[in-house]
CSV table of C-alpha atoms in Angstrom, one decimal:
chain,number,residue,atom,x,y,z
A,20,UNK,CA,18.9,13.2,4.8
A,21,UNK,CA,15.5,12.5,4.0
A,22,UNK,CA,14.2,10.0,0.9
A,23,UNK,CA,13.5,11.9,-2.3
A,24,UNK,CA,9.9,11.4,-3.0
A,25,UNK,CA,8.0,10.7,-6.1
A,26,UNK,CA,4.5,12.0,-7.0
A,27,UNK,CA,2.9,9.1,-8.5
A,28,UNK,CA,-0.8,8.8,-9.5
A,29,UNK,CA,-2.4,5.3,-8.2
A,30,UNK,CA,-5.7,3.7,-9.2
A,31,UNK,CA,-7.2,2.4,-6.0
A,32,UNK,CA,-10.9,0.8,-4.7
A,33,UNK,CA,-12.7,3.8,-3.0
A,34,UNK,CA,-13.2,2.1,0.2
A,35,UNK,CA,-9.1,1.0,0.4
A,36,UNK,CA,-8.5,5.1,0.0
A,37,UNK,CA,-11.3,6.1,2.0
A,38,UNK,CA,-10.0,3.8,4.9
A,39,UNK,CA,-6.2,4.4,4.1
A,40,UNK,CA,-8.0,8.3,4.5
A,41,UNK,CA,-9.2,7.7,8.0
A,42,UNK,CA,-6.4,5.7,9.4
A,43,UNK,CA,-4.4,8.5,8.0
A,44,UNK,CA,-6.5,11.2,9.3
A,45,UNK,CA,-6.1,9.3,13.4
A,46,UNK,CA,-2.9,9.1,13.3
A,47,UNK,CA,-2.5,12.9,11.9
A,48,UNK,CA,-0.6,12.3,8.9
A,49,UNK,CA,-1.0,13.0,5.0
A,50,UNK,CA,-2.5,10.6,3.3
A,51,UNK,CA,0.8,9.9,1.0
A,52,UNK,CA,2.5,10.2,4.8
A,53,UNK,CA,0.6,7.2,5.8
A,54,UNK,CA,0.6,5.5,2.6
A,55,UNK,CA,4.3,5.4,2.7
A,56,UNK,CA,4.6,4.1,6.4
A,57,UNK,CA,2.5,1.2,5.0
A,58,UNK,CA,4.1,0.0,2.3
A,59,UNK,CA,7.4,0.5,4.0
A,60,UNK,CA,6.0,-1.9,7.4
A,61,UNK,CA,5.0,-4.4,4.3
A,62,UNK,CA,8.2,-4.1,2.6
A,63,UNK,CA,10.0,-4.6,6.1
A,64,UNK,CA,8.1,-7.9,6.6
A,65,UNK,CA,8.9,-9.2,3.3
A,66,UNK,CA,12.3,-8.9,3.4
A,67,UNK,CA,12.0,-10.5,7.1
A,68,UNK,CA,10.5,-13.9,5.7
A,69,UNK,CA,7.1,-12.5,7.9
A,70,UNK,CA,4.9,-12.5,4.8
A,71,UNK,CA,5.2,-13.4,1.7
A,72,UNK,CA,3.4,-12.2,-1.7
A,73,UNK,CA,1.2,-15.1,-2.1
A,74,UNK,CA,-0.5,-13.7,1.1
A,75,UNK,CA,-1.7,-10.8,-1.3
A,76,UNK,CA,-4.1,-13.5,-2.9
A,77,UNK,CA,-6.4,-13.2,-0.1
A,78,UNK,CA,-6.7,-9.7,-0.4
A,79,UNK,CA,-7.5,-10.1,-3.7
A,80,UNK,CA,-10.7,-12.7,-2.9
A,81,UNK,CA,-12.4,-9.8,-1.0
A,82,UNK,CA,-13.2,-8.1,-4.6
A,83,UNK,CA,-12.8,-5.1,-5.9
A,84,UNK,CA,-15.1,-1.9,-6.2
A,85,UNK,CA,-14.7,1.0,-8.1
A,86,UNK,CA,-12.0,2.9,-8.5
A,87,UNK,CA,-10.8,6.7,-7.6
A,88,UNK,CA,-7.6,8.0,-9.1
A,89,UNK,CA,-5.1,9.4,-6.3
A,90,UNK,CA,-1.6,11.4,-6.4
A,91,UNK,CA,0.4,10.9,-3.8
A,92,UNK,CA,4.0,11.1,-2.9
A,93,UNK,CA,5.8,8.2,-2.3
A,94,UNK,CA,9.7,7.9,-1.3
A,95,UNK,CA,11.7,6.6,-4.0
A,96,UNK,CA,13.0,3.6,-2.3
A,97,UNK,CA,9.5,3.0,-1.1
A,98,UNK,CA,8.3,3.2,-4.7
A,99,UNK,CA,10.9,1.5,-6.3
A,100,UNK,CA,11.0,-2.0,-4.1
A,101,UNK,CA,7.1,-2.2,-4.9
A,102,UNK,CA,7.7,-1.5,-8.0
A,103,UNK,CA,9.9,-5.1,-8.3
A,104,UNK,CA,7.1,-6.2,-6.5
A,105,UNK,CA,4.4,-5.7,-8.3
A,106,UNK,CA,6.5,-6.8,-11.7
A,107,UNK,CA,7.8,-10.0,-10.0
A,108,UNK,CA,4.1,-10.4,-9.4
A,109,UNK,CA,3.0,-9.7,-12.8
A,110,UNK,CA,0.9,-7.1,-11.7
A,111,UNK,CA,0.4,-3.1,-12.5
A,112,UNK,CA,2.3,-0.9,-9.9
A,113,UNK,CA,-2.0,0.0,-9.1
A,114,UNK,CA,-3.3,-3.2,-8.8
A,115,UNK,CA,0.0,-4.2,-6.5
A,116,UNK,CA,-0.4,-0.6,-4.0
A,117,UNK,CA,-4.3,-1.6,-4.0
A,118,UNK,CA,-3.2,-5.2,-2.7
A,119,UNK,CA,-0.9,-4.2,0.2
A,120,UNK,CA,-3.2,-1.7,1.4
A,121,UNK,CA,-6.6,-4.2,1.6
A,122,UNK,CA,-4.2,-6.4,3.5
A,123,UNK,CA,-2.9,-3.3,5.6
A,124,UNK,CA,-6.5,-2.2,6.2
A,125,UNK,CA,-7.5,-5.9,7.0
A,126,UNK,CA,-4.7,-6.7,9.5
A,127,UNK,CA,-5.6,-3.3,11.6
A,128,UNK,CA,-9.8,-4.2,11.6
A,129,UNK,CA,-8.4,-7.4,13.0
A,130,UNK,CA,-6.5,-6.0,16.1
């Protein structure tokens, strides 16, 4: 059976969804499709000892641009571990998504 998803509305830097939009539109997937892979290849690696949050920091240093709203659905247990994430980082659940994906989007310009 598949994961439930959850629509949630995220508050990301145009060119992380713009790029998130390409990558997504390569591989032929939805944009929440894609999304979801990502954060679930991050979560993976966390829980792996690959990466850890403090890696996010460098993300962070490339700044931030402006920002586009975007509904996507997510699967639960996708959305619920980055939830814990983003609190146990004292960050919003937006801030946190926009993180992971600047280092997603960095990591695949760097292959």
């Amino acid at each position: 059976m598949l994961p439930l998803k959850i629509s949630v509305t995220l508050c990301l830097d145009k060119a992380v969804l713009q790029g998130i939009c390409q990558c997504a539109e390569r591989e032929n997937r939805s944009v929440s499709g894609y999304v979801t892979i990502a954060l679930r290849r991050y979560i993976q690696r966390m829980e792996s000892g690959e990466i850890d949050a403090g890696e996010l920091e460098l993300a962070a240093e490339r700044g931030e641009g402006r920002k586009k709203n975007k509904t996507l659905s997510i699967s639960g247990d996708v959305l619920e571990k980055m939830r814990l994430y983003a609190e146990l980082d004292a960050r919003s659940l937006s801030q946190y998504v926009n993180l992971v994906l600047k280092r997603h989007l960095a990591e695949i310009e760097g292959q």
